[in-house]
């Protein structure tokens, strides 16, 4: 590169005493350490940024999964709603468990169908005998979290 070799500089200073030669070695060591520290810092910074992106991607994916689950629950409510009024009664709820797609969905959530009466009571938050979309989605998400 056209620069001077450190050995040449050390040989020129060596007659002045070992202290000066030690200072040259220390100077070389500190410069080398500084450069390596900067290079390491660049790699570590890149890894941290990649980790941040991974975390944000994970949060976005979790949000998408939650949204897709809510959409599945809305569709399940519509399937259970035989009257088509947007709410399900206890009778509609219990009758829907005879259908295979409802059984499969509940099984996928690890929800025991044997206790359907109590499950309807848990879903019916305002105790009006009907479960609307909001009650159904919130209740099923809570049941899924506890399962």
Backbone as JSON Lines, residues from 0, in Angstrom:
{"i":0,"aa":"X","n":[0.83,-1.21,0.0],"ca":[0.0,0.0,0.0],"c":[0.86,1.25,0.0]}
{"i":1,"aa":"X","n":[2.14,1.09,0.07],"ca":[3.02,2.25,0.03],"c":[3.34,2.79,1.42]}
{"i":2,"aa":"X","n":[2.75,2.22,2.45],"ca":[3.02,2.68,3.81],"c":[4.26,2.02,4.38]}
{"i":3,"aa":"X","n":[4.65,2.45,5.56],"ca":[5.82,1.87,6.22],"c":[5.41,0.65,7.05]}
{"i":4,"aa":"X","n":[6.3,-0.32,7.1],"ca":[6.12,-1.5,7.88],"c":[6.37,-1.15,9.35]}
{"i":5,"aa":"X","n":[5.56,-1.67,10.28],"ca":[5.73,-1.37,11.7],"c":[7.09,-1.87,12.21]}
{"i":6,"aa":"X","n":[7.57,-2.93,11.64],"ca":[8.88,-3.45,12.06],"c":[9.99,-2.45,11.77]}
{"i":7,"aa":"X","n":[9.91,-1.77,10.63],"ca":[10.92,-0.76,10.3],"c":[10.92,0.37,11.33]}
{"i":8,"aa":"X","n":[9.73,0.8,11.72],"ca":[9.63,1.88,12.7],"c":[10.18,1.42,14.05]}
{"i":9,"aa":"X","n":[9.85,0.18,14.43],"ca":[10.32,-0.34,15.72],"c":[11.85,-0.46,15.72]}
{"i":10,"aa":"X","n":[12.46,-0.85,14.58],"ca":[13.92,-0.96,14.51],"c":[14.58,0.4,14.64]}
{"i":11,"aa":"X","n":[13.96,1.44,14.09],"ca":[14.53,2.79,14.2],"c":[14.49,3.3,15.64]}
{"i":12,"aa":"X","n":[13.43,2.93,16.38],"ca":[13.28,3.43,17.75],"c":[14.02,2.56,18.76]}
{"i":13,"aa":"X","n":[14.33,1.28,18.43],"ca":[14.95,0.35,19.37],"c":[16.22,0.91,20.0]}
{"i":14,"aa":"X","n":[17.12,1.6,19.27],"ca":[18.33,2.12,19.93],"c":[18.04,3.15,21.02]}
{"i":15,"aa":"X","n":[16.83,3.78,20.96],"ca":[16.5,4.8,21.97],"c":[16.14,4.16,23.31]}
{"i":16,"aa":"X","n":[15.82,2.85,23.32],"ca":[15.5,2.18,24.59],"c":[14.28,1.29,24.45]}
{"i":17,"aa":"X","n":[14.22,0.32,25.39],"ca":[13.13,-0.66,25.33],"c":[11.78,-0.03,25.62]}
{"i":18,"aa":"X","n":[11.74,1.08,26.38],"ca":[10.48,1.74,26.72],"c":[9.79,2.26,25.45]}
{"i":19,"aa":"X","n":[10.59,2.84,24.57],"ca":[10.01,3.37,23.33],"c":[9.55,2.24,22.41]}
{"i":20,"aa":"X","n":[10.29,1.15,22.39],"ca":[9.87,-0.01,21.6],"c":[8.57,-0.58,22.17]}
{"i":21,"aa":"X","n":[8.43,-0.6,23.49],"ca":[7.21,-1.08,24.12],"c":[6.03,-0.17,23.8]}
{"i":22,"aa":"X","n":[6.3,1.15,23.74],"ca":[5.24,2.1,23.38],"c":[4.76,1.86,21.94]}
{"i":23,"aa":"X","n":[5.69,1.54,21.03],"ca":[5.3,1.24,19.64],"c":[4.43,-0.02,19.59]}
{"i":24,"aa":"X","n":[4.84,-1.05,20.34],"ca":[4.05,-2.29,20.37],"c":[2.68,-2.01,20.95]}
{"i":25,"aa":"X","n":[2.61,-1.19,22.01],"ca":[1.33,-0.84,22.63],"c":[0.47,-0.05,21.64]}
{"i":26,"aa":"X","n":[1.07,0.86,20.9],"ca":[0.35,1.67,19.91],"c":[-0.23,0.76,18.82]}
{"i":27,"aa":"X","n":[0.56,-0.19,18.35],"ca":[0.09,-1.13,17.32],"c":[-1.08,-1.96,17.87]}
{"i":28,"aa":"X","n":[-0.92,-2.45,19.11],"ca":[-1.96,-3.26,19.73],"c":[-3.26,-2.47,19.86]}
{"i":29,"aa":"X","n":[-3.19,-1.24,20.36],"ca":[-4.4,-0.43,20.54],"c":[-5.09,-0.12,19.21]}
{"i":30,"aa":"X","n":[-4.31,0.17,18.17],"ca":[-4.9,0.43,16.86],"c":[-5.59,-0.83,16.31]}
{"i":31,"aa":"X","n":[-4.92,-1.97,16.43],"ca":[-5.5,-3.21,15.96],"c":[-6.77,-3.55,16.75]}
{"i":32,"aa":"X","n":[-6.72,-3.38,18.08],"ca":[-7.88,-3.62,18.93],"c":[-9.04,-2.7,18.55]}
{"i":33,"aa":"X","n":[-8.75,-1.44,18.29],"ca":[-9.8,-0.48,17.92],"c":[-10.48,-0.87,16.61]}
{"i":34,"aa":"X","n":[-9.7,-1.24,15.63],"ca":[-10.27,-1.64,14.34],"c":[-11.13,-2.89,14.49]}
{"i":35,"aa":"X","n":[-10.62,-3.87,15.23],"ca":[-11.4,-5.1,15.44],"c":[-12.68,-4.81,16.23]}
{"i":36,"aa":"X","n":[-12.61,-3.9,17.18],"ca":[-13.79,-3.53,17.96],"c":[-14.85,-2.88,17.07]}
{"i":37,"aa":"X","n":[-14.44,-2.03,16.17],"ca":[-15.38,-1.38,15.25],"c":[-16.03,-2.4,14.33]}
{"i":38,"aa":"X","n":[-15.23,-3.32,13.79],"ca":[-15.77,-4.36,12.91],"c":[-16.77,-5.23,13.67]}
{"i":39,"aa":"X","n":[-16.42,-5.61,14.89],"ca":[-17.33,-6.42,15.72],"c":[-18.62,-5.65,16.0]}
{"i":40,"aa":"X","n":[-18.5,-4.36,16.29],"ca":[-19.67,-3.52,16.54],"c":[-20.62,-3.47,15.35]}
{"i":41,"aa":"X","n":[-20.06,-3.41,14.14],"ca":[-20.9,-3.4,12.94],"c":[-21.69,-4.71,12.83]}
{"i":42,"aa":"X","n":[-21.03,-5.84,13.07],"ca":[-21.73,-7.13,13.0],"c":[-22.79,-7.27,14.1]}
{"i":43,"aa":"X","n":[-22.46,-6.84,15.31],"ca":[-23.41,-6.93,16.41],"c":[-24.62,-6.04,16.14]}
{"i":44,"aa":"X","n":[-24.4,-4.84,15.64],"ca":[-25.5,-3.94,15.31],"c":[-26.4,-4.55,14.25]}
{"i":45,"aa":"X","n":[-25.79,-5.17,13.25],"ca":[-26.59,-5.84,12.22],"c":[-27.43,-6.97,12.8]}
{"i":46,"aa":"X","n":[-26.87,-7.73,13.73],"ca":[-27.61,-8.83,14.35],"c":[-28.76,-8.3,15.21]}
{"i":47,"aa":"X","n":[-28.54,-7.2,15.92],"ca":[-29.6,-6.6,16.74],"c":[-30.74,-6.11,15.86]}
{"i":48,"aa":"X","n":[-30.41,-5.44,14.77],"ca":[-31.45,-4.96,13.85],"c":[-32.25,-6.12,13.26]}
{"i":49,"aa":"X","n":[-31.57,-7.2,12.93],"ca":[-32.25,-8.39,12.41],"c":[-33.18,-8.97,13.46]}
{"i":50,"aa":"X","n":[-32.74,-8.99,14.7],"ca":[-33.57,-9.48,15.8],"c":[-34.8,-8.62,16.0]}
{"i":51,"aa":"X","n":[-34.67,-7.31,15.87],"ca":[-35.83,-6.41,16.0],"c":[-36.85,-6.69,14.9]}
{"i":52,"aa":"X","n":[-36.36,-6.88,13.68],"ca":[-37.27,-7.17,12.58],"c":[-37.96,-8.5,12.79]}
{"i":53,"aa":"X","n":[-37.24,-9.49,13.33],"ca":[-37.84,-10.79,13.61],"c":[-38.96,-10.66,14.64]}
{"i":54,"aa":"X","n":[-38.71,-9.85,15.69],"ca":[-39.73,-9.64,16.71],"c":[-40.96,-8.96,16.14]}
{"i":55,"aa":"X","n":[-40.75,-7.93,15.33],"ca":[-41.9,-7.23,14.77],"c":[-42.66,-8.13,13.79]}
{"i":56,"aa":"X","n":[-41.93,-8.97,13.06],"ca":[-42.6,-9.9,12.15],"c":[-43.42,-10.91,12.95]}
{"i":57,"aa":"X","n":[-42.88,-11.36,14.07],"ca":[-43.59,-12.31,14.91],"c":[-44.87,-11.69,15.47]}
{"i":58,"aa":"X","n":[-44.8,-10.43,15.87],"ca":[-45.98,-9.74,16.39],"c":[-47.02,-9.59,15.29]}
{"i":59,"aa":"X","n":[-46.58,-9.24,14.08],"ca":[-47.52,-9.12,12.96],"c":[-48.16,-10.45,12.63]}
{"i":60,"aa":"X","n":[-47.38,-11.51,12.63],"ca":[-47.93,-12.84,12.34],"c":[-48.93,-13.26,13.41]}
{"i":61,"aa":"X","n":[-48.63,-12.94,14.65],"ca":[-49.55,-13.29,15.74],"c":[-50.85,-12.51,15.58]}
{"i":62,"aa":"X","n":[-50.77,-11.25,15.18],"ca":[-51.97,-10.46,14.94],"c":[-52.79,-11.02,13.79]}
{"i":63,"aa":"X","n":[-52.11,-11.46,12.73],"ca":[-52.82,-12.07,11.61],"c":[-53.5,-13.37,12.02]}
{"i":64,"aa":"X","n":[-52.82,-14.17,12.83],"ca":[-53.42,-15.42,13.3],"c":[-54.64,-15.14,14.16]}
{"i":65,"aa":"X","n":[-54.55,-14.12,15.03],"ca":[-55.67,-13.77,15.88],"c":[-56.85,-13.3,15.04]}
{"i":66,"aa":"X","n":[-56.55,-12.5,14.01],"ca":[-57.61,-12.01,13.13],"c":[-58.25,-13.16,12.35]}
{"i":67,"aa":"X","n":[-57.43,-14.08,11.85],"ca":[-57.97,-15.23,11.12],"c":[-58.81,-16.1,12.04]}
{"i":68,"aa":"X","n":[-58.37,-16.26,13.29],"ca":[-59.14,-17.05,14.25],"c":[-60.49,-16.39,14.5]}
{"i":69,"aa":"X","n":[-60.5,-15.06,14.65],"ca":[-61.76,-14.34,14.87],"c":[-62.68,-14.52,13.67]}
{"i":70,"aa":"X","n":[-62.13,-14.5,12.46],"ca":[-62.95,-14.7,11.27],"c":[-63.54,-16.12,11.25]}
{"i":71,"aa":"X","n":[-62.75,-17.11,11.66],"ca":[-63.26,-18.48,11.75],"c":[-64.39,-18.57,12.78]}
{"i":72,"aa":"X","n":[-64.23,-17.84,13.88],"ca":[-65.27,-17.86,14.9],"c":[-66.55,-17.2,14.4]}
{"i":73,"aa":"X","n":[-66.42,-16.12,13.65],"ca":[-67.61,-15.46,13.08],"c":[-68.32,-16.41,12.13]}
{"i":74,"aa":"X","n":[-67.54,-17.12,11.32],"ca":[-68.14,-18.09,10.39],"c":[-68.8,-19.23,11.16]}
{"i":75,"aa":"X","n":[-68.16,-19.68,12.23],"ca":[-68.74,-20.73,13.06],"c":[-70.06,-20.27,13.67]}
{"i":76,"aa":"X","n":[-70.1,-19.03,14.15],"ca":[-71.34,-18.49,14.71],"c":[-72.43,-18.47,13.64]}
{"i":77,"aa":"X","n":[-72.08,-18.05,12.45],"ca":[-73.08,-18.02,11.36],"c":[-73.57,-19.43,11.04]}
{"i":78,"aa":"X","n":[-72.65,-20.41,11.09],"ca":[-73.06,-21.79,10.86],"c":[-73.98,-22.3,11.96]}
{"i":79,"aa":"X","n":[-73.72,-21.88,13.19],"ca":[-74.54,-22.31,14.31],"c":[-75.9,-21.62,14.32]}
{"i":80,"aa":"X","n":[-75.96,-20.42,13.76],"ca":[-77.17,-19.6,13.79],"c":[-78.16,-20.09,12.74]}
{"i":81,"aa":"X","n":[-79.03,-20.99,13.14],"ca":[-79.99,-21.56,12.18],"c":[-81.09,-20.57,11.82]}
{"i":82,"aa":"X","n":[-81.38,-19.6,12.69],"ca":[-82.43,-18.62,12.39],"c":[-81.92,-17.48,11.51]}
{"i":83,"aa":"X","n":[-80.6,-17.28,11.47],"ca":[-80.02,-16.24,10.63],"c":[-80.16,-14.84,11.18]}
{"i":84,"aa":"X","n":[-80.42,-14.69,12.49],"ca":[-80.59,-13.36,13.09],"c":[-79.31,-12.77,13.68]}
{"i":85,"aa":"X","n":[-78.2,-13.46,13.53],"ca":[-76.91,-12.93,14.0],"c":[-76.6,-13.25,15.44]}
{"i":86,"aa":"X","n":[-77.49,-13.94,16.13],"ca":[-77.25,-14.38,17.5],"c":[-77.63,-15.86,17.59]}
{"i":87,"aa":"X","n":[-77.06,-16.55,18.56],"ca":[-77.44,-17.95,18.75],"c":[-78.07,-18.1,20.13]}
{"i":88,"aa":"X","n":[-79.12,-18.89,20.16],"ca":[-79.78,-19.21,21.42],"c":[-79.16,-20.49,21.98]}
{"i":89,"aa":"X","n":[-79.55,-20.81,23.19],"ca":[-79.05,-22.02,23.82],"c":[-79.43,-23.25,22.97]}
{"i":90,"aa":"X","n":[-80.65,-23.25,22.43],"ca":[-81.12,-24.37,21.63],"c":[-80.29,-24.5,20.34]}
{"i":91,"aa":"X","n":[-80.05,-23.37,19.67],"ca":[-79.23,-23.41,18.44],"c":[-77.81,-23.88,18.77]}
{"i":92,"aa":"X","n":[-77.29,-23.41,19.89],"ca":[-75.94,-23.77,20.3],"c":[-75.83,-25.28,20.53]}
{"i":93,"aa":"X","n":[-76.77,-25.82,21.3],"ca":[-76.73,-27.24,21.61],"c":[-76.99,-28.09,20.36]}
{"i":94,"aa":"X","n":[-77.89,-27.65,19.5],"ca":[-78.19,-28.39,18.28],"c":[-77.01,-28.4,17.32]}
{"i":95,"aa":"X","n":[-76.2,-27.35,17.34],"ca":[-75.07,-27.26,16.41],"c":[-74.0,-28.3,16.69]}
{"i":96,"aa":"X","n":[-73.95,-28.82,17.92],"ca":[-72.92,-29.8,18.26],"c":[-73.15,-31.15,17.6]}
{"i":97,"aa":"X","n":[-74.28,-31.32,16.98],"ca":[-74.51,-32.57,16.24],"c":[-73.87,-32.52,14.86]}
{"i":98,"aa":"X","n":[-73.44,-31.32,14.44],"ca":[-72.83,-31.18,13.12],"c":[-71.33,-31.42,13.2]}
{"i":99,"aa":"X","n":[-70.77,-32.19,12.23],"ca":[-69.34,-32.57,12.3],"c":[-68.38,-31.38,12.25]}
{"i":100,"aa":"X","n":[-68.68,-30.34,11.45],"ca":[-67.73,-29.21,11.34],"c":[-67.62,-28.46,12.67]}
{"i":101,"aa":"X","n":[-68.71,-28.39,13.43],"ca":[-68.67,-27.74,14.73],"c":[-67.86,-28.59,15.71]}
{"i":102,"aa":"X","n":[-68.11,-29.9,15.7],"ca":[-67.35,-30.8,16.57],"c":[-65.86,-30.72,16.28]}
{"i":103,"aa":"X","n":[-65.5,-30.71,15.0],"ca":[-64.08,-30.64,14.63],"c":[-63.44,-29.34,15.09]}
{"i":104,"aa":"X","n":[-64.16,-28.24,14.93],"ca":[-63.61,-26.95,15.33],"c":[-63.41,-26.9,16.84]}
{"i":105,"aa":"X","n":[-64.39,-27.37,17.59],"ca":[-64.26,-27.38,19.05],"c":[-63.14,-28.33,19.5]}
{"i":106,"aa":"X","n":[-63.03,-29.45,18.81],"ca":[-61.95,-30.39,19.13],"c":[-60.58,-29.75,18.86]}
{"i":107,"aa":"X","n":[-60.5,-28.99,17.77],"ca":[-59.24,-28.31,17.44],"c":[-58.86,-27.3,18.52]}
{"i":108,"aa":"X","n":[-59.87,-26.74,19.2],"ca":[-59.62,-25.79,20.28],"c":[-59.4,-26.48,21.63]}
{"i":109,"aa":"X","n":[-59.49,-27.82,21.63],"ca":[-59.36,-28.62,22.86],"c":[-60.47,-28.27,23.85]}
{"i":110,"aa":"X","n":[-61.66,-28.04,23.34],"ca":[-62.81,-27.73,24.18],"c":[-63.68,-28.97,24.27]}
{"i":111,"aa":"X","n":[-64.0,-29.37,25.5],"ca":[-64.8,-30.57,25.75],"c":[-66.27,-30.28,25.46]}
{"i":112,"aa":"X","n":[-66.87,-31.03,24.58],"ca":[-68.26,-30.82,24.19],"c":[-69.24,-31.37,25.22]}
{"i":113,"aa":"X","n":[-68.77,-32.15,26.17],"ca":[-69.66,-32.74,27.17],"c":[-70.28,-31.68,28.09]}
{"i":114,"aa":"X","n":[-69.63,-30.56,28.22],"ca":[-70.09,-29.51,29.12],"c":[-70.64,-28.32,28.33]}
{"i":115,"aa":"X","n":[-71.45,-28.58,27.31],"ca":[-71.94,-27.53,26.42],"c":[-72.86,-26.55,27.14]}
{"i":116,"aa":"X","n":[-73.66,-27.02,28.09],"ca":[-74.57,-26.13,28.82],"c":[-73.78,-25.04,29.54]}
{"i":117,"aa":"X","n":[-72.74,-25.46,30.26],"ca":[-71.92,-24.48,30.98],"c":[-71.15,-23.59,30.02]}
{"i":118,"aa":"X","n":[-70.76,-24.14,28.9],"ca":[-70.03,-23.35,27.91],"c":[-70.91,-22.22,27.37]}
{"i":119,"aa":"X","n":[-72.17,-22.51,27.11],"ca":[-73.08,-21.46,26.63],"c":[-73.23,-20.38,27.7]}
{"i":120,"aa":"X","n":[-73.33,-20.79,28.95],"ca":[-73.46,-19.83,30.05],"c":[-72.22,-18.94,30.12]}
{"i":121,"aa":"X","n":[-71.05,-19.51,29.92],"ca":[-69.83,-18.71,29.91],"c":[-69.8,-17.72,28.75]}
{"i":122,"aa":"X","n":[-70.29,-18.15,27.59],"ca":[-70.27,-17.27,26.42],"c":[-71.29,-16.15,26.54]}
{"i":123,"aa":"X","n":[-72.42,-16.4,27.2],"ca":[-73.5,-15.42,27.32],"c":[-73.17,-14.45,28.46]}
{"i":124,"aa":"X","n":[-72.38,-13.44,28.16],"ca":[-71.88,-12.54,29.19],"c":[-72.96,-11.66,29.79]}
{"i":125,"aa":"X","n":[-73.94,-11.23,28.98],"ca":[-74.96,-10.34,29.52],"c":[-76.2,-11.1,29.99]}
{"i":126,"aa":"X","n":[-76.15,-12.44,29.96],"ca":[-77.18,-13.33,30.5],"c":[-78.57,-13.06,29.93]}
{"i":127,"aa":"X","n":[-78.63,-12.77,28.61],"ca":[-79.93,-12.55,27.98],"c":[-80.44,-13.78,27.25]}
{"i":128,"aa":"X","n":[-79.72,-14.89,27.35],"ca":[-80.14,-16.12,26.7],"c":[-79.72,-16.22,25.25]}
{"i":129,"aa":"X","n":[-78.99,-15.23,24.78],"ca":[-78.49,-15.23,23.4],"c":[-77.03,-14.81,23.39]}
{"i":130,"aa":"X","n":[-76.29,-15.34,22.44],"ca":[-74.87,-14.99,22.3],"c":[-74.71,-14.31,20.96]}
{"i":131,"aa":"X","n":[-74.26,-13.05,21.0],"ca":[-74.03,-12.33,19.74],"c":[-72.58,-12.55,19.29]}
{"i":132,"aa":"X","n":[-72.21,-11.91,18.18],"ca":[-70.88,-12.11,17.59],"c":[-69.78,-11.7,18.56]}
{"i":133,"aa":"X","n":[-69.94,-10.55,19.21],"ca":[-68.9,-10.05,20.1],"c":[-68.72,-10.99,21.29]}
{"i":134,"aa":"X","n":[-69.84,-11.4,21.91],"ca":[-69.75,-12.32,23.04],"c":[-69.11,-13.64,22.62]}
{"i":135,"aa":"X","n":[-69.51,-14.12,21.45],"ca":[-69.01,-15.41,20.98],"c":[-67.51,-15.36,20.72]}
{"i":136,"aa":"X","n":[-67.06,-14.35,19.99],"ca":[-65.63,-14.25,19.66],"c":[-64.8,-14.04,20.93]}
{"i":137,"aa":"X","n":[-65.22,-13.13,21.79],"ca":[-64.45,-12.88,23.02],"c":[-64.44,-14.1,23.93]}
{"i":138,"aa":"X","n":[-65.59,-14.75,24.06],"ca":[-65.67,-15.92,24.92],"c":[-64.86,-17.08,24.39]}
{"i":139,"aa":"X","n":[-64.92,-17.33,23.09],"ca":[-64.17,-18.44,22.5],"c":[-62.67,-18.17,22.57]}
{"i":140,"aa":"X","n":[-62.26,-16.92,22.37],"ca":[-60.83,-16.6,22.51],"c":[-60.37,-16.84,23.94]}
{"i":141,"aa":"X","n":[-61.21,-16.5,24.9],"ca":[-60.87,-16.74,26.3],"c":[-60.82,-18.23,26.58]}
{"i":142,"aa":"X","n":[-61.77,-18.99,26.06],"ca":[-61.76,-20.43,26.25],"c":[-60.54,-21.07,25.6]}
{"i":143,"aa":"X","n":[-60.18,-20.56,24.43],"ca":[-59.0,-21.1,23.74],"c":[-57.75,-20.83,24.57]}
{"i":144,"aa":"X","n":[-57.68,-19.65,25.18],"ca":[-56.52,-19.31,26.0],"c":[-56.41,-20.17,27.23]}
{"i":145,"aa":"X","n":[-57.55,-20.61,27.77],"ca":[-57.55,-21.43,28.98],"c":[-57.36,-22.9,28.65]}
{"i":146,"aa":"X","n":[-57.61,-23.27,27.38],"ca":[-57.54,-24.7,27.01],"c":[-56.12,-25.17,26.98]}
